[in-house]
Each structure stands twice: as C-alpha cells, then as structure tokens.
CSV table of C-alpha atoms in Angstrom, one decimal:
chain,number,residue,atom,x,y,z
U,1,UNK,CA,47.2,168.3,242.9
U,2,UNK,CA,47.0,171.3,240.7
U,3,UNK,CA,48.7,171.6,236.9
U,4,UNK,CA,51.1,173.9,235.8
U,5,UNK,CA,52.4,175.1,232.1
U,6,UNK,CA,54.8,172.4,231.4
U,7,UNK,CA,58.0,171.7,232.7
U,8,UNK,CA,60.9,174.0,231.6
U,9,UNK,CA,63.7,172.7,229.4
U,10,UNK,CA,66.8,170.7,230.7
U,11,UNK,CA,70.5,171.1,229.3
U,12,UNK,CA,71.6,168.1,227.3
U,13,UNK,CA,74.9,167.9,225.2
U,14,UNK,CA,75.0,171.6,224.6
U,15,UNK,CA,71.3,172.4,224.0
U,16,UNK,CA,68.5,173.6,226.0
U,17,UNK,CA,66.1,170.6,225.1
U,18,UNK,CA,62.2,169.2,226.3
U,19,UNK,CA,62.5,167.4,229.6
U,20,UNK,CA,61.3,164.1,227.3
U,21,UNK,CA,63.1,162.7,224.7
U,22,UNK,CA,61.7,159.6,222.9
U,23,UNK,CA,63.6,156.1,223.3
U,24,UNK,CA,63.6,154.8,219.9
U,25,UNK,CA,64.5,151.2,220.4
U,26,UNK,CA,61.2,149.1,220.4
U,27,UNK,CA,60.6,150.4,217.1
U,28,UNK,CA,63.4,148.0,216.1
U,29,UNK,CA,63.9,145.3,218.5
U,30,UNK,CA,62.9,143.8,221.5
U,31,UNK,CA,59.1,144.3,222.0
U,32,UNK,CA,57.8,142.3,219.4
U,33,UNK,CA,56.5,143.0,215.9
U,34,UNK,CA,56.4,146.7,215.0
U,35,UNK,CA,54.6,149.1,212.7
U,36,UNK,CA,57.0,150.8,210.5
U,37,UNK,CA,54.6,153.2,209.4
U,38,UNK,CA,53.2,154.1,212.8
U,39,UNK,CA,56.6,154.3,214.2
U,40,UNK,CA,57.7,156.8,212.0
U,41,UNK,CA,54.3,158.8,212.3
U,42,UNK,CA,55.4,159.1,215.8
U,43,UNK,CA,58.4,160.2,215.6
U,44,UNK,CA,57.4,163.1,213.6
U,45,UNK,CA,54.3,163.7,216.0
U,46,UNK,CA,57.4,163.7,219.3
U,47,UNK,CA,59.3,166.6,217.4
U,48,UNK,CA,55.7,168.8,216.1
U,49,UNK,CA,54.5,168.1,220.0
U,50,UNK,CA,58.4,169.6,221.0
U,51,UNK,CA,60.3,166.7,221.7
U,52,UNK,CA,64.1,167.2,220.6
U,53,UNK,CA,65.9,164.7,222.1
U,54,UNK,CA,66.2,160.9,220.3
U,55,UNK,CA,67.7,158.0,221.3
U,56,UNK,CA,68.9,155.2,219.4
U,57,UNK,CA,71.9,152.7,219.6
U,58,UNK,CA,73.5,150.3,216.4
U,59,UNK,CA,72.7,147.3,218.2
U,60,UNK,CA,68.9,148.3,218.2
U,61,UNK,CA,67.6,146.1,215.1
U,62,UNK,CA,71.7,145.9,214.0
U,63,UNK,CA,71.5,149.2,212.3
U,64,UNK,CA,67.8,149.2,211.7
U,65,UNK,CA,66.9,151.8,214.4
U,66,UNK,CA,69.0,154.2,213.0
U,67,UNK,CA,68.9,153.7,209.8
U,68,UNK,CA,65.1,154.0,210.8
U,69,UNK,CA,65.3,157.5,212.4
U,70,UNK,CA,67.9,159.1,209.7
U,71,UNK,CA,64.2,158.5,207.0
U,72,UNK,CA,63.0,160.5,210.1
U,73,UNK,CA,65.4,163.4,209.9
U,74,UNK,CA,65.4,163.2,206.2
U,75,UNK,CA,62.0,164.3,206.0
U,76,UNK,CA,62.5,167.0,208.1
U,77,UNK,CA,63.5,170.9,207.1
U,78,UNK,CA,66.7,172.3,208.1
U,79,UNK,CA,64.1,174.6,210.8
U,80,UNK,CA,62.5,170.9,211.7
U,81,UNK,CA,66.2,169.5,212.5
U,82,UNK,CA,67.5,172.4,214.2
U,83,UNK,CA,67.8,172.1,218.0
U,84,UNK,CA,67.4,168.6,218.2
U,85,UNK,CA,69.7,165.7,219.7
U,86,UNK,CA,70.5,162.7,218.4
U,87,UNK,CA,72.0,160.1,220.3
U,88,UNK,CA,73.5,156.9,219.6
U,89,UNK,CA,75.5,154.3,221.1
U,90,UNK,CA,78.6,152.1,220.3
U,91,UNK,CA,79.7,148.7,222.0
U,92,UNK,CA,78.0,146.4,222.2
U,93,UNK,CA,78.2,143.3,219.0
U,94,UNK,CA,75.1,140.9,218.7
U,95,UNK,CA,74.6,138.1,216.0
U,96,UNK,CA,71.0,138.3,214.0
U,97,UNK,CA,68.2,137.0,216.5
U,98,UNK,CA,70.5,136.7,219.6
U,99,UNK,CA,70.2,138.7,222.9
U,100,UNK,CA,73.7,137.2,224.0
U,101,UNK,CA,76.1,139.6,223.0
U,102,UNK,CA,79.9,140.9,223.6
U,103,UNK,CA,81.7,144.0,224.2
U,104,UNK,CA,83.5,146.0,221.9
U,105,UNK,CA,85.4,148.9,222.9
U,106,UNK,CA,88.4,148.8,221.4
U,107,UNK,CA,89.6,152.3,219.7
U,108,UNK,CA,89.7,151.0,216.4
U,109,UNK,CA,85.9,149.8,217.0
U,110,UNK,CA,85.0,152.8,217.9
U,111,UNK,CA,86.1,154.6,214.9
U,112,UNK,CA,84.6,151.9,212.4
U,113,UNK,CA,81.1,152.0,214.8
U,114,UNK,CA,81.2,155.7,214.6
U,115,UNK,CA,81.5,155.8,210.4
U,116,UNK,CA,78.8,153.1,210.2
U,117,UNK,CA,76.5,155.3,212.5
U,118,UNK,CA,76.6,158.7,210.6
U,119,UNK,CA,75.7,156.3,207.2
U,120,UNK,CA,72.8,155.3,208.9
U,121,UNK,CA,71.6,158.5,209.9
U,122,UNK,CA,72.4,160.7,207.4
U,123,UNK,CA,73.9,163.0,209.5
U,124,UNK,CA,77.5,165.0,209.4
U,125,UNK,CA,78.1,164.8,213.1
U,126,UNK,CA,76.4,162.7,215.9
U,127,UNK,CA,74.8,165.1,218.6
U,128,UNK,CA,75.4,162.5,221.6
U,129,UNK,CA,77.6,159.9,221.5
U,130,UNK,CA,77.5,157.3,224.4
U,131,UNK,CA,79.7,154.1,225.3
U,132,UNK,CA,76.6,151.9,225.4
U,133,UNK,CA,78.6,149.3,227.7
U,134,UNK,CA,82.1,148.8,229.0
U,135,UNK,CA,84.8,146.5,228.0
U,136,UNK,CA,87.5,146.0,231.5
U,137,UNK,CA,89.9,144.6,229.1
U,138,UNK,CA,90.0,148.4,227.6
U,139,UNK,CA,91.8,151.2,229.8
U,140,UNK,CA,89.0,153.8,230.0
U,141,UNK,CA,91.1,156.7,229.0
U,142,UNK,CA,91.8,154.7,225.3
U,143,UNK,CA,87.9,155.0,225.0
U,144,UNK,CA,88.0,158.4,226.3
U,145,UNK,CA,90.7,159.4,224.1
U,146,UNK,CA,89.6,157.5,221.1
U,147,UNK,CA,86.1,159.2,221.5
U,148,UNK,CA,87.8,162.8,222.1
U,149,UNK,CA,89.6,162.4,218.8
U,150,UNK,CA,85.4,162.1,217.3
U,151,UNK,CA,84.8,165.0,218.8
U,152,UNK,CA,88.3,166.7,217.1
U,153,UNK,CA,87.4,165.5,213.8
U,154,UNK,CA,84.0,167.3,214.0
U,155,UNK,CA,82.2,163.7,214.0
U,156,UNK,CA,80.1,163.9,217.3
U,157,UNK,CA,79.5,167.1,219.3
U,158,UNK,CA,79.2,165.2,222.9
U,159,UNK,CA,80.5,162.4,224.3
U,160,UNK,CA,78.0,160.1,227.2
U,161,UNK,CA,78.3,156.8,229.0
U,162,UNK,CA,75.5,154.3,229.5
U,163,UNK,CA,75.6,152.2,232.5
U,164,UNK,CA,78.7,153.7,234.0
U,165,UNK,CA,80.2,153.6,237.5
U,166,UNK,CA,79.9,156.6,239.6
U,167,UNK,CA,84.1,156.1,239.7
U,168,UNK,CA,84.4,156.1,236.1
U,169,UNK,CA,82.1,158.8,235.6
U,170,UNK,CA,84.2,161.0,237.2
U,171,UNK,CA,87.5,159.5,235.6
U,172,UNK,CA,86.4,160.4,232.3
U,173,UNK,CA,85.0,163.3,233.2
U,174,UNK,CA,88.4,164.9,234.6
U,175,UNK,CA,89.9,163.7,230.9
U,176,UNK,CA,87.5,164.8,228.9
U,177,UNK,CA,84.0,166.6,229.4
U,178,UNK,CA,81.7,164.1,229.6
U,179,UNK,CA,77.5,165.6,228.7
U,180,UNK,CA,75.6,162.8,229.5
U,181,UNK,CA,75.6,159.2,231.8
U,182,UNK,CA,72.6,157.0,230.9
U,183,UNK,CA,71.2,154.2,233.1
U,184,UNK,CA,67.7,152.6,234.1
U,185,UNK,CA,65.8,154.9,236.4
U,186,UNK,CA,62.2,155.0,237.6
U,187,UNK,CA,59.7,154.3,240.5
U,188,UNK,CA,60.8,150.7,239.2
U,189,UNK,CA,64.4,150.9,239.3
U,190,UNK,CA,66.1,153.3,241.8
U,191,UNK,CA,69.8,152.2,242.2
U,192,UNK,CA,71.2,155.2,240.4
U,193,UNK,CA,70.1,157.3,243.7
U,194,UNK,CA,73.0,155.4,245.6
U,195,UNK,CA,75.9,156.9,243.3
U,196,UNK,CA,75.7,157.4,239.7
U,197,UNK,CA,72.9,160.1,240.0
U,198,UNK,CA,74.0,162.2,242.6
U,199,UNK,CA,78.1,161.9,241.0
U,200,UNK,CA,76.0,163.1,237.5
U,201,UNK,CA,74.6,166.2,239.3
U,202,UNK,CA,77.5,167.5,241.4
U,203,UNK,CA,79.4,167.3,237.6
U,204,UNK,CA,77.2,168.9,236.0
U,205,UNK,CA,76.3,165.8,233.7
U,206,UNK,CA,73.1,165.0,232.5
U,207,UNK,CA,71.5,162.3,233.4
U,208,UNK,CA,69.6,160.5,230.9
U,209,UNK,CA,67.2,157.9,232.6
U,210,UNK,CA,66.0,154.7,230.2
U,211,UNK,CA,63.3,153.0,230.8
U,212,UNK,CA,61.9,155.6,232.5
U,213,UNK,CA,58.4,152.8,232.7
U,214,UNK,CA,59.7,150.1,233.9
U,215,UNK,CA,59.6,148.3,230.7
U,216,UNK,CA,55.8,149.5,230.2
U,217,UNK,CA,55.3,147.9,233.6
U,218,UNK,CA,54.3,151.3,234.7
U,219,UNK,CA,51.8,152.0,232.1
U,220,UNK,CA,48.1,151.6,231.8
U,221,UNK,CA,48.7,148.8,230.1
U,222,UNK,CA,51.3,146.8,231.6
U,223,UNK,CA,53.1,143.0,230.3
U,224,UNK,CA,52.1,139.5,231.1
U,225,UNK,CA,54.8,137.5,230.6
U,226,UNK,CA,52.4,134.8,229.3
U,227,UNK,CA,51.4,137.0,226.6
U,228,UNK,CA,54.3,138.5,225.4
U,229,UNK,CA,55.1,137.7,221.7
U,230,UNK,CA,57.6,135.1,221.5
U,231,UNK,CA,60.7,137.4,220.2
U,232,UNK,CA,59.7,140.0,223.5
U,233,UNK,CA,63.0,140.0,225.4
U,234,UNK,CA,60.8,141.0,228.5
U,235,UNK,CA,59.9,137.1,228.7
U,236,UNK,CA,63.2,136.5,230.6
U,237,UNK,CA,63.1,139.4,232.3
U,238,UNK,CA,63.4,138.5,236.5
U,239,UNK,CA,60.9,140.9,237.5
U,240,UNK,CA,58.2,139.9,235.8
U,241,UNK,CA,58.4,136.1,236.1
U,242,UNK,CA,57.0,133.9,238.8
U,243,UNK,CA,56.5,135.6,242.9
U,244,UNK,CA,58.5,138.3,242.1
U,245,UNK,CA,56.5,139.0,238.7
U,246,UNK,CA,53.5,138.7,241.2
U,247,UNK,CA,54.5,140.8,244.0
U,248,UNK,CA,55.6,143.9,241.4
U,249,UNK,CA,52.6,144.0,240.0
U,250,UNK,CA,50.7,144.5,242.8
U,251,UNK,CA,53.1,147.2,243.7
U,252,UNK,CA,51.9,148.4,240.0
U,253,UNK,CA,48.2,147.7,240.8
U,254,UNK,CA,48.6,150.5,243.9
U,255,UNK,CA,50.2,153.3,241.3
U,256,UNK,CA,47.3,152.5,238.9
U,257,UNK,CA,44.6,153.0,241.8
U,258,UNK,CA,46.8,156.4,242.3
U,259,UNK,CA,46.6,157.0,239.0
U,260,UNK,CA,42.3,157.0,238.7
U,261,UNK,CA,42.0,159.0,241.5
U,262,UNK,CA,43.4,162.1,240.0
U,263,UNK,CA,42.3,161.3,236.7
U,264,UNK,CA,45.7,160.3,234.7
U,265,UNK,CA,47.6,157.5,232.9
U,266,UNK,CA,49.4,155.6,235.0
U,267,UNK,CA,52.6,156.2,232.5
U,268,UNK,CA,51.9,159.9,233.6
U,269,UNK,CA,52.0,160.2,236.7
U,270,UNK,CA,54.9,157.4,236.9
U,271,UNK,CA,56.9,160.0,234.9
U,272,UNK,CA,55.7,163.2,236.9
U,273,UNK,CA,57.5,161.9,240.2
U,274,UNK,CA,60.6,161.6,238.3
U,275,UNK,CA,60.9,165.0,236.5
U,276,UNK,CA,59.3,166.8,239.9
U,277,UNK,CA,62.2,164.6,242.6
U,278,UNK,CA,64.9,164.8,240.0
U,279,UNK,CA,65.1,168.3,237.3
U,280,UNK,CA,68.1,167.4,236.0
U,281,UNK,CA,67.3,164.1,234.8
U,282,UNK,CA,65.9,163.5,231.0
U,283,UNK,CA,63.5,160.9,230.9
U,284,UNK,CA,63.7,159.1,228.0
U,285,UNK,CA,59.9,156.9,227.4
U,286,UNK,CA,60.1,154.6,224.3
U,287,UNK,CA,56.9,154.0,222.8
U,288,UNK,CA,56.4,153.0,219.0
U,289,UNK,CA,52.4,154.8,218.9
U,290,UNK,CA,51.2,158.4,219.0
U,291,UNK,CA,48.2,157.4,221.7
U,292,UNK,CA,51.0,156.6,224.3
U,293,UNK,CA,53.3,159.0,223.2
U,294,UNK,CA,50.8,161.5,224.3
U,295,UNK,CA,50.0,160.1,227.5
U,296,UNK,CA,53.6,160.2,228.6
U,297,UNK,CA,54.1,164.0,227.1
U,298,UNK,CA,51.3,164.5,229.5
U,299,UNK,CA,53.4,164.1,232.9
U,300,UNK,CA,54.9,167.7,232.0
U,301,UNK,CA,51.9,169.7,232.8
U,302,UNK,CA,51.3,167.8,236.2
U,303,UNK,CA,52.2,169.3,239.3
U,304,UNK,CA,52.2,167.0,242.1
U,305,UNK,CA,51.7,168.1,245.8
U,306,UNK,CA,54.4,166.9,248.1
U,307,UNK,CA,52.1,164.4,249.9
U,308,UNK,CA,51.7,162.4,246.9
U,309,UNK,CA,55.8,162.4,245.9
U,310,UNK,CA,56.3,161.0,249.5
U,311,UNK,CA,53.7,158.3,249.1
U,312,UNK,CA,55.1,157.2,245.5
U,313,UNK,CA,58.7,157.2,247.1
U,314,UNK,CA,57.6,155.0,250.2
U,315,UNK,CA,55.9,152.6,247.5
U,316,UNK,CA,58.7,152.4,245.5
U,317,UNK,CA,61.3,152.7,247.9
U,318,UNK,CA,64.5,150.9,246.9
U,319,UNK,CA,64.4,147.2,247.3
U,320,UNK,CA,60.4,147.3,247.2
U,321,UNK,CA,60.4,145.9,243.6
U,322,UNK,CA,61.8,142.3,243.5
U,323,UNK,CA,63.9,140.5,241.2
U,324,UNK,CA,66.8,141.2,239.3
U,325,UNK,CA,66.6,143.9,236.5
U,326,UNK,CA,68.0,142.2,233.2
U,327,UNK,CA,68.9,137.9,232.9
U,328,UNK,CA,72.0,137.7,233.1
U,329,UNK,CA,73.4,138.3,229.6
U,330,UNK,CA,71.8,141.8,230.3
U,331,UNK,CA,74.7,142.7,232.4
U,332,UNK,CA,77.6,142.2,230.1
U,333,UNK,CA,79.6,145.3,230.4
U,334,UNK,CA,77.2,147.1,233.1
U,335,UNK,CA,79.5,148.6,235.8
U,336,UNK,CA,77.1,148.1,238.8
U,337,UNK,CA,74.5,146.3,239.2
C-alpha cells in the first residue's frame, strides 16, 4: 500500500465539494446521549479540515439537528459558508420518543416542511434538498413538480432522493434534474451495486452513500448491543442481534486484523475501499467527536493496492453480512429493500 495526496473533489448539487461530507444526525437522535458542545466543535473542525458537504434531515431530533447546524453556519463568515452544501430532507412525521413513523409527501407538506427547514437553518435557500422516503399514495411527478416549484421560487438550489428505486430515479430524473440519490452503502451494505448505483452513474447523479460504517460497526470501536444506551436505535437493529449479530462481527473482526497490519483505523480503511471502487460516490460518516472525525478524514490519503480491494470485496461480498438492515418500521417508504 502506498499513500497519495488526498482524493480529488466530487460534484454534488452544483459544486465541486471534498469526497466526505459529515452526517449530522447522531448529534441529535438515535445514538444515545450527545455532547452539544463537542458536536458543534466538530462541525467547525469538518469545514477548517475541508469538509463542505452536511447532512441533516427534520426528523433528526424533530428539528433539533438543524436547528443545531444553522448555530453552525451562523458562526461562520460569509468566506467560511461559501462553497459548502447543505442538505436536508423532508417526509418522513415522527411523534416525540417514537422510531415508528409515517410518510408525508403530499405537495402541500412539502411546501410547509420546506418553510420550517430554512427557519431552522437560517438559511435563504436549501443547497440539497432530498425526499427522505416515499409515499405510493403520492404520484411521483406531484413530488417532483411540487419540489421543482422550490427550486423556481429560489428556495433550494438541488433537488435528491433518499432510498429511491433505480425506476424512479430515472422517472424523476427525465422530469426534472435530479443531483443526488442517497441510500446505505458500505463494505456492510452493498445492495445499491445491483441497481440504484450503477442507474445514479450512467445519469450523471450523485450518489450520496449513508452510513458509510455500517452503523460504527466498521469502526475501531464497534456496538454491542448489550451496551448500547437504552434510547440507541441500533438495539433493534437485525444485524447486530443474536447469530447474525455474531457472525458479522467476526466478518468485522477480519477487517480490524486488516486494518493493524497496515497501520490504520478500521473506519479508514472501511472508507478507503469505497471512495477507491466507487469515485463518484460521497460518503457521508456521521460522527459527533473530532478524534473520529479525523480518523475517517484519514481514508482520503490512502491508496490501496488492487490486492487488498479484491480481498475486502470477497469479505464483504453481497449476502456475506447477515440479517436484515433496519426492523421493520425502518422500511416505511424505502423503495427496495
């Protein structure tokens, strides 16, 4: 293995950008308790270290996430805030301490969501705005046209999808110019390879890959689910509970081993195979502390020799992790599975 300078930018929603963004959710919701302090020192530690691209949704903390990152950008310069993308995300409506949830996408919706997003973030227009989930009851080209008339009104400069079919992609695409799709990709999760990614790359869309970790399973410090605090939504998470928790961590126990030999985090090298197979994809690591934001920003200066892709991708070949992705409520509104 030998290192290079890092990776060169990737195109996202009009801007040349860092091949990382920074997933913003945990800061919020979902992982357990968080450090508000040390959450917003690392968001301002992403954009000095050249990170541009942040991602946040209004069902992350119901508003807190980005009401969170607009005290981010209001601390910034106009110099700071130039050339960076924010992204948020519309559709899907939780109640206070519930993970069950329903879909929203309804045109109306979209307009009111939209409105209570800029609030939060302080912002004039929305860099990237996705369809977090999709309702069937709602034709796809009202939500296109609905989010088209955002774009009109000078209210978001790009439109996305998150957890789109490769069908639909292409639907909304050939009505209006769609920048980015966003769904679960890593060693950990590789379905996108059978449609979604390759449909995103002969479009010319972005791919924006969540989870890019496998829920920190691919970390140097991965989850027991026996540990987890109690409001940690990856306690019901299929792949880390009972044989198939098991089996997947030894999968994660190989990487690690990988990992020592060449003398880097596991998060690292996890996230080196994915920019080196894939360069149109933009990872998108969420972390809530500078330490491990710093490991993952280290995957861009790794070069890794063929030999060692081929060996990650036969260790991680499709179907090698077991266990279904998200409990069931995860899938409300995700086109495939």
């Amino acid at each position: 293995m030998t290192t290079t300078a890092a990776t060169a930018t990737r195109p996202l929603a009009g801007h040349a950008v860092h091949p990382l963004g920074l997933g913003c959710m945990g800061m919020s919701e979902f992982y357990g308790p968080s450090d508000e302090a040390e959450s917003l020192a690392t968001l301002r530690a992403a954009r000095d270290l050249g990170v541009q691209h942040f991602d946040t949704a209004d069902t992350y903390g119901l508003g807190h996430n980005e009401a969170l990152l607009g005290r981010f950008l209001r601390g910034l310069a106009p110099s700071e805030r130039a050339g960076l993308v924010v992204a948020t995300k519309f559709g899907i409506v939780r109640a206070q301490g519930t993970y069950e949830r329903r879909i929203d996408n309804s045109p109306a919706y979209i307009r009111a969501a939209c409105e209570a997003s800029l609030q939060r973030l302080g912002v004039e227009r929305i860099g990237l705005y996705y369809c977090h989930r999709r309702d069937p009851q709602v034709p796809l080209a009202e939500v296109v046209g609905a989010l088209a008339d955002l774009v009109q009104a000078g209210k978001v400069a790009a439109l996305g999808f998150s957890e789109i079919s490769a069908d639909s992609l292409r639907q909304a695409h050939a009505q209006h110019p769609i920048a980015a799709v966003q769904s679960e990709y890593s060693l950990w999760e590789r379905g996108a390879e059978t449609a979604v990614l390759p449909t995103a790359r002969e479009l010319g869309v972005a791919f924006v890959a969540y989870s890019p970790l496998g829920r920190a399973v691919l970390t140097d410090q991965p989850p027991a689910a026996q540990t987890l605090a109690a409001d940690d939504f990856r306690r019901a998470l299929p792949r880390l509970q009972g044989q198939a928790g098991a089996a997947n961590l030894q999968l994660r126990e190989r990487l690690a081993a990988r990992a020592a030999e060449i003398g880097q985090p596991v998060a690292a090298l996890a996230l080196a195979w994915l920019l080196q197979r894939q360069p149109h994809v933009l990872p998108i690591p969420g972390t809530r502390r500078q330490a491990h934001l710093r490991q993952n920003l280290a995957a861009c200066a790794l070069q890794l020799s063929e030999a060692l892709l081929a060996e990650l991708d036969a260790l991680f070949a499709p179907g090698a992790v077991q266990g279904e992705r998200y409990p069931d409520a995860g899938f409300a509104g995700v086109e495939t599975r």
